[in-house]
Coordinates of C-alpha atoms in Angstrom, one line a residue:
X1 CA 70.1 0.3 -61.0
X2 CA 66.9 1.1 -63.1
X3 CA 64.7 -0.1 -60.1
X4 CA 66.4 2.5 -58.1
X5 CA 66.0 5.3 -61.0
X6 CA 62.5 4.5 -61.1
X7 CA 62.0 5.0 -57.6
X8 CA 63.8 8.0 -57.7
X9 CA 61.8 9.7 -60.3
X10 CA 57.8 8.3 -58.7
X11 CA 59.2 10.2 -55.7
X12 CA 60.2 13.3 -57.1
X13 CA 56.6 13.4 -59.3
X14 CA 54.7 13.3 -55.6
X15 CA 57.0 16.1 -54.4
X16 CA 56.3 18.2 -57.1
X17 CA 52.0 17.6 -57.0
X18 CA 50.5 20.2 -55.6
X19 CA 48.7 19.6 -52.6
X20 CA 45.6 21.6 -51.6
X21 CA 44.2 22.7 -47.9
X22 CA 40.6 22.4 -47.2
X23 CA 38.1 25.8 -46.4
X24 CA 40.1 27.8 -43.8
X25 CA 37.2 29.9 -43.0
X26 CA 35.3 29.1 -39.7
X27 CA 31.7 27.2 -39.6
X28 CA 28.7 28.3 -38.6
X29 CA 28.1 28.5 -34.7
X30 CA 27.8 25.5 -33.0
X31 CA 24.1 24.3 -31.9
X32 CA 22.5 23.9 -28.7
X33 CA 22.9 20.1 -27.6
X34 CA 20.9 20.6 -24.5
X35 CA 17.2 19.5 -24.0
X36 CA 14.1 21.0 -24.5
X37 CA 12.3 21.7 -20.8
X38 CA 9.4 19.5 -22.3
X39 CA 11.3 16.9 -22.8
X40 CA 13.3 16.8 -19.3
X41 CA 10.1 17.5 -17.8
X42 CA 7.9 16.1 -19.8
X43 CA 4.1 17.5 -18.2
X44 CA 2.4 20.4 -16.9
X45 CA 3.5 22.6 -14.2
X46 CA 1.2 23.5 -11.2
X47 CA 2.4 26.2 -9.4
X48 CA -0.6 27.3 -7.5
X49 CA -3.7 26.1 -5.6
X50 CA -6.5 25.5 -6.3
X51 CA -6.1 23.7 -10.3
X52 CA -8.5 22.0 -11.7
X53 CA -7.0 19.7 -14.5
X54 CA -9.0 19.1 -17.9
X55 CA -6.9 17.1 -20.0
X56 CA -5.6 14.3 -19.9
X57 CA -1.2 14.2 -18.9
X58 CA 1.4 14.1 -17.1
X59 CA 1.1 17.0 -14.6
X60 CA 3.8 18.2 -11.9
X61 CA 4.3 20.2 -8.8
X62 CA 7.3 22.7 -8.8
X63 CA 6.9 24.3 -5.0
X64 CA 5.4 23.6 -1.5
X65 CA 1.4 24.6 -2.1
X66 CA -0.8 25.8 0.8
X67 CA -4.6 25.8 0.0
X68 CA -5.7 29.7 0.1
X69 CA -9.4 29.0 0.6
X70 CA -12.2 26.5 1.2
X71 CA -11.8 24.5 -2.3
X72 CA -10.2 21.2 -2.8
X73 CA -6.9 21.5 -3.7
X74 CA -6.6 19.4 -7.5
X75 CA -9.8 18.5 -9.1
X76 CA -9.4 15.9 -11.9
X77 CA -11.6 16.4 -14.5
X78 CA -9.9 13.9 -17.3
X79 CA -9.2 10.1 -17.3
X80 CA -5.7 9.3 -17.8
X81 CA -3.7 11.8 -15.5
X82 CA -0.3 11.5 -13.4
X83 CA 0.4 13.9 -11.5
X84 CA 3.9 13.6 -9.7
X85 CA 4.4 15.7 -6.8
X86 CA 8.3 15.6 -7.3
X87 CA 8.5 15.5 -3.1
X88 CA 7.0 18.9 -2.8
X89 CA 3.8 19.1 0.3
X90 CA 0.4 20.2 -0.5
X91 CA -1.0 22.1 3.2
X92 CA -4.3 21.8 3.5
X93 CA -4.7 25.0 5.5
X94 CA -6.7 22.8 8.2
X95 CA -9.9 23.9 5.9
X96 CA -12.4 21.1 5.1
X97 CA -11.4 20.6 1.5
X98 CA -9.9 17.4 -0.1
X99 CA -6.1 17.5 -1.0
X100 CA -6.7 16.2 -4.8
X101 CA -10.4 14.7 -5.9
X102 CA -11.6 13.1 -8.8
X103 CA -15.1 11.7 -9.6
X104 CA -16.1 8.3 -11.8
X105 CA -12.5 8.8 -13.6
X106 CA -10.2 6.1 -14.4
X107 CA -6.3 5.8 -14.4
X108 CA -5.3 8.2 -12.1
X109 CA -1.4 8.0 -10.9
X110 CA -0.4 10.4 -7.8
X111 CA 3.1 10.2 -6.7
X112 CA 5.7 11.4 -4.5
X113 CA 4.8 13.8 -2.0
X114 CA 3.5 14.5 1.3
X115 CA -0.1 15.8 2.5
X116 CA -0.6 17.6 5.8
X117 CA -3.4 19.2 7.4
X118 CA -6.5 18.0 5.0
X119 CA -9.4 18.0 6.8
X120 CA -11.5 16.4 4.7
X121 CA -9.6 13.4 2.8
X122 CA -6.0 13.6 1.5
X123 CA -7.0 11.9 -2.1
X124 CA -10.8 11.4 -2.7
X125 CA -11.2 9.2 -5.5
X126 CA -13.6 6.5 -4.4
X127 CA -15.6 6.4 -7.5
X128 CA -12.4 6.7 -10.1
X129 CA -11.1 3.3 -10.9
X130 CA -7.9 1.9 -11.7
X131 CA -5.7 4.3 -9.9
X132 CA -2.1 3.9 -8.8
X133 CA -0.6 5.7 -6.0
X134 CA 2.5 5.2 -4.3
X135 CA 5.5 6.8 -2.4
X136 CA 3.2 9.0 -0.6
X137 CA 3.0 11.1 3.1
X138 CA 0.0 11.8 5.1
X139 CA -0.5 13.4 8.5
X140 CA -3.6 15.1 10.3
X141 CA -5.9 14.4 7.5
X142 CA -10.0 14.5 8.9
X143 CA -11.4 11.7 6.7
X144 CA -9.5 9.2 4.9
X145 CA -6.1 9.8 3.8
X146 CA -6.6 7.6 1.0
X147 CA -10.2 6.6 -0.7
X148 CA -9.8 4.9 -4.4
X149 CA -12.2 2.7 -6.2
X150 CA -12.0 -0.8 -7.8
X151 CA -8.9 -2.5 -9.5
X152 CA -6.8 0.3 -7.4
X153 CA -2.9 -0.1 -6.5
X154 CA -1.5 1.2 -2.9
X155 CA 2.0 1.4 -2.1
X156 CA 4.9 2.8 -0.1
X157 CA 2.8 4.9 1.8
X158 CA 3.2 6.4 5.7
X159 CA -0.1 7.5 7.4
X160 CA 0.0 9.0 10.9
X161 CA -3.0 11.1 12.6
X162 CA -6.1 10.5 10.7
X163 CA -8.2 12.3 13.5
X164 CA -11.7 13.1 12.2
X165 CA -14.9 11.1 14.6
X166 CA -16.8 10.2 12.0
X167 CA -16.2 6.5 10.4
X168 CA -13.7 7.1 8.2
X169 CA -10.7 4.6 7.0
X170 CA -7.1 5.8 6.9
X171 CA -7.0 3.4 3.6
X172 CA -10.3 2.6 1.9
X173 CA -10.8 0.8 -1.0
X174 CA -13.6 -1.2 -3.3
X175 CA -13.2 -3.9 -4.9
X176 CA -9.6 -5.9 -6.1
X177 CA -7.2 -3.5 -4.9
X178 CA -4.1 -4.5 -4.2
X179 CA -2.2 -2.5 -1.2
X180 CA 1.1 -3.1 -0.1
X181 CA 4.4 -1.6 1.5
X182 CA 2.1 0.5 3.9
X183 CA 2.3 1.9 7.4
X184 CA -0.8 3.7 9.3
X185 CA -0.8 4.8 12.7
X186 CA -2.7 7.2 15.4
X187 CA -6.1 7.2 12.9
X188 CA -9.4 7.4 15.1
X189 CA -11.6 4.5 12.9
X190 CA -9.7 1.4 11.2
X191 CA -6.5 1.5 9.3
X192 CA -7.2 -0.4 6.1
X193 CA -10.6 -1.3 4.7
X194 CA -11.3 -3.1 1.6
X195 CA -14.0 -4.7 -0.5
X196 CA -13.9 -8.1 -2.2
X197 CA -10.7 -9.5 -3.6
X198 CA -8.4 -7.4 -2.1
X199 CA -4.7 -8.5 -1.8
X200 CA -3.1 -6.8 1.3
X201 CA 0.7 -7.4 2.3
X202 CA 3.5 -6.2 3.9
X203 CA 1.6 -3.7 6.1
X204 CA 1.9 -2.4 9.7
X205 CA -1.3 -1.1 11.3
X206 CA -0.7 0.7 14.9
X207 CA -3.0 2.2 17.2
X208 CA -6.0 3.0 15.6
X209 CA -9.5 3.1 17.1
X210 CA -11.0 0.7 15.8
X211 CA -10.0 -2.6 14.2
X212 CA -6.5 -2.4 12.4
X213 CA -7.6 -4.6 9.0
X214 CA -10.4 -5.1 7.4
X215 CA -11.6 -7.1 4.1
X216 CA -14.4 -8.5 2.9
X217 CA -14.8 -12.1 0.7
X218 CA -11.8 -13.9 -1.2
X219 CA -9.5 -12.0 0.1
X220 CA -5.4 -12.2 0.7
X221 CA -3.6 -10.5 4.1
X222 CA -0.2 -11.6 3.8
X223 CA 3.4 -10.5 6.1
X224 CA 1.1 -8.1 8.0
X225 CA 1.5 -6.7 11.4
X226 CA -1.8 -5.2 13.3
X227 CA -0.6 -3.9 17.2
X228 CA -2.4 -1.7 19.8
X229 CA -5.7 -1.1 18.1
X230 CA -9.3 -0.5 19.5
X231 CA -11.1 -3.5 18.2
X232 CA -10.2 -6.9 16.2
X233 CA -6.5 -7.0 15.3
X234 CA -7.1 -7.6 11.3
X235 CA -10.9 -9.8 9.7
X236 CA -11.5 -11.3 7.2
X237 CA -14.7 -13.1 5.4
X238 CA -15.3 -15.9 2.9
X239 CA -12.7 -17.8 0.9
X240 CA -10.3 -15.7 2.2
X241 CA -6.5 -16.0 3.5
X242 CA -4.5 -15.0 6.3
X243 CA -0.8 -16.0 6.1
X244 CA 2.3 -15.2 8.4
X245 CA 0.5 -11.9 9.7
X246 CA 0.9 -10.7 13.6
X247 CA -1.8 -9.4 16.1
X248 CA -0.7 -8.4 19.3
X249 CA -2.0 -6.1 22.3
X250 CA -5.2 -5.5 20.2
X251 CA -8.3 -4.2 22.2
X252 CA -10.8 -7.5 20.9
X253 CA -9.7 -10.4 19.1
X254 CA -6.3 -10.4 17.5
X255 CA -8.0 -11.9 14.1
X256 CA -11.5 -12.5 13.4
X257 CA -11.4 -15.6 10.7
X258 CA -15.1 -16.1 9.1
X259 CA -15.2 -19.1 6.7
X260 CA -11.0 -18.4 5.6
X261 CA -8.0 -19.9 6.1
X262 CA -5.4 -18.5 8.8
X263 CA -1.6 -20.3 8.3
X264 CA 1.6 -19.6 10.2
X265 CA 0.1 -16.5 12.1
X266 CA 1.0 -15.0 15.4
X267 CA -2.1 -14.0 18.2
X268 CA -0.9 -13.1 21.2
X269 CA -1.3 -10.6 24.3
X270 CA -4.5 -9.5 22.5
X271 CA -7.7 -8.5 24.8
X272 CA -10.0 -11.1 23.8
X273 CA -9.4 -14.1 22.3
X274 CA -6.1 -14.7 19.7
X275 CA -7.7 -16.2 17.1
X276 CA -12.1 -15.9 16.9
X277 CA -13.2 -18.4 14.3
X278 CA -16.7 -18.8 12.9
X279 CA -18.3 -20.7 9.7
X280 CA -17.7 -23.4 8.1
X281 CA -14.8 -24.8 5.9
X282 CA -12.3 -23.1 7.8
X283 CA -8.3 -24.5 7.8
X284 CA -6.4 -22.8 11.3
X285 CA -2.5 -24.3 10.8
X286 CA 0.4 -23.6 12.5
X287 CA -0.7 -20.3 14.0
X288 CA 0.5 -19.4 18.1
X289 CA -2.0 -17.8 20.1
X290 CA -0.1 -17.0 23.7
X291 CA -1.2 -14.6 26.7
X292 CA -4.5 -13.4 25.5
X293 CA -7.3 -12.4 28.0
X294 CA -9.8 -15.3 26.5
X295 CA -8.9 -18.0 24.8
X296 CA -5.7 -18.9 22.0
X297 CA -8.1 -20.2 19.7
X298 CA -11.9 -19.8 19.4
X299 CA -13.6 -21.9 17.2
X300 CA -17.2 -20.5 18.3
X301 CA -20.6 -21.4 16.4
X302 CA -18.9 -23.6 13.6
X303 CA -18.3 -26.6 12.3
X304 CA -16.8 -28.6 9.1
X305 CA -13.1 -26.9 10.3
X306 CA -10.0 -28.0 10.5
X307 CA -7.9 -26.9 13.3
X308 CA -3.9 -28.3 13.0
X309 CA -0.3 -27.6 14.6
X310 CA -1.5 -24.6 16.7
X311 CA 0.3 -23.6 19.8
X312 CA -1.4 -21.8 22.5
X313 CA -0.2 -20.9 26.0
X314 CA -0.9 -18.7 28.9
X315 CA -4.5 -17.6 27.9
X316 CA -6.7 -17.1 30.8
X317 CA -9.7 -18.7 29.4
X318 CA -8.0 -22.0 28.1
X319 CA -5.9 -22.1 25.3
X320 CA -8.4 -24.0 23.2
X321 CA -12.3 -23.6 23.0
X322 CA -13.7 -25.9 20.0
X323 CA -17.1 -25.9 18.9
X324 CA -18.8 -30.0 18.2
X325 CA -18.3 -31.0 14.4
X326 CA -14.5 -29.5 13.7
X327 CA -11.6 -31.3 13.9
X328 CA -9.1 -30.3 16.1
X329 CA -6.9 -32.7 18.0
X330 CA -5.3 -31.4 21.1
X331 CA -2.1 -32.2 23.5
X332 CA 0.4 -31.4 26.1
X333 CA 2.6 -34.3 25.6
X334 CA 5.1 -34.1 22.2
X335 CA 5.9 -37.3 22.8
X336 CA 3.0 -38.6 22.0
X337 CA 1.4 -36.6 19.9
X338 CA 0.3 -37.0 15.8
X339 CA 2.2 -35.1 13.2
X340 CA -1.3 -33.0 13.4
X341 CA -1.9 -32.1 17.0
X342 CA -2.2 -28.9 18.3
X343 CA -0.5 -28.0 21.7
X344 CA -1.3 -26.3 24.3
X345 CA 1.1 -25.5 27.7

């Protein structure tokens, strides 16, 4: 019974407590939680043609630009600039201008866009160095849609129509650039070009008027394709590499191998011969030359080569010319044949 009268009582005590409300009166007004435009869009805005930028950034297209006079369309006056197109097109006006220029700078990013009717070059940066540029469009450009310097970075790009006479390269390059994920067509001189070192993959050259690839000394041309164009199908120099690339229907020699290595490539249906190799120290395996007008393989002038598992048939010279001093054994028969041999049908 006293448990109970003590309960009774502590509950009556909390009843009779007063109990207090908090501030009835409304805050202030509630803040903005939305973004600042610089930071959603972090950059410059350019809005109009021509600009010339001066500082280094992040710089940005908000519009479709047409080119109002004879002046290049973006000069880059700064080192360290990105300027991101945002999918907008830059018309060159058919006026002999460059689309965006820069001279002896160095990290220059240009992105995302599409350049027609330039009819000098679409990006001239040949003396800037260490620029990336990628995900971009190019059609009836004069001159070179693309011309970077060394230690340069080429990707997911579409070139179609490069139509000036003079000897310009839809893709030029200097030294050590590495270009990749790219398509060129319909360009009067050669698709790609590239100095020393260069590491090329994963591209599809088409009709162009002179050879479809071309790179100098210790070089790499990897998962390339090179079709209908007006001279070699793809060359390469010194200490270089051609692996699991195509050449077909090409005007001269589908590839042109001088002192390199050429594994696992197709050569076929090409004008000349499929494969033209020359120098020394040269490995030809497991590549198939068929159809062409002169001969599958060509090892012309050389010697100290290896020449291993080809296949060659159908070419109208003989599907196997070797020069004295390179190894090449050759059959027709499988059955008796080395785990080396070349064949020829």
């Amino acid at each position: 019974m006293a448990k109970f009268n003590f309960i009774l009582i502590a509950a009556l005590c909390l009843i009779s407590t007063p109990l207090f409300a908090g501030n009835l009166e409304p805050t202030a007004a509630p803040g903005s939680t939305m973004k600042p435009l610089s930071e959603i869009e972090p950059g410059t805005a350019i809005s109009s043609l021509p600009y010339t930028i001066s500082t280094s950034g992040s710089y940005y297209f908000t519009a479709n630009l047409t080119i109002p006079n004879s002046l290049n369309g973006v000069s880059i006056n700064a080192d360290n600039v990105t300027i991101d197109l945002k999918g907008f097109t830059l018309d060159g006006n058919k006026v002999v201008t460059h689309a965006i220029s820069a001279a002896k700078r160095k990290n220059i990013t240009i992105k995302n866009g599409i350049f027609v009717n330039w009819y000098a070059n679409g990006l001239y940066l040949g003396d800037s160095n260490n620029c990336r540029i990628e995900n971009l469009s190019f059609s009836n450009t004069g001159r070179s849609a693309i011309s970077v310097g060394n230690n340069a970075i080429v990707q997911k790009c579409i070139i179609a129509n490069c139509r000036d006479s003079s000897n310009y390269s839809a893709i030029s390059a200097t030294g050590q650039a590495i270009i990749t994920n790219c398509v060129v067509s319909d360009c009067n001189y050669i698709g790609i070009k590239t100095q020393d070192r260069a590491i090329i993959s994963d591209c599809s050259v088409k009709n162009c008027g002179d050879a479809g690839i071309v790179t100098s000394n210790t070089s790499i041309i990897k998962n390339c394709v090179t079709v209908d164009n007006g001279d070699y199908g793809l060359r390469v120099d010194a200490g270089s590499i051609v692996e699991s690339c195509a050449a077909l229907n090409n005007a001269d020699h589908g590839m042109y191998i001088n002192n390199s290595t050429a594994i696992n490539n197709n050569c076929s249906s090409n004008q000349a011969s499929g494969m033209f190799v020359t120098g020394t120290g040269c490995r030809i395996e497991s590549n198939t030359c068929n159809n062409n007008t002169a001969y599958g393989f060509y090892i012309s002038s050389s010697s100290s080569n290896v020449v291993v598992r080809n296949f060659a048939k159908g070419n109208l010279s003989g599907n196997y010319s070797v020069s004295s001093g390179s190894v090449a054994p050759a059959t027709s028969n499988p059955g008796t044949a080395s785990a080396w041999a070349n064949f020829g049908f």
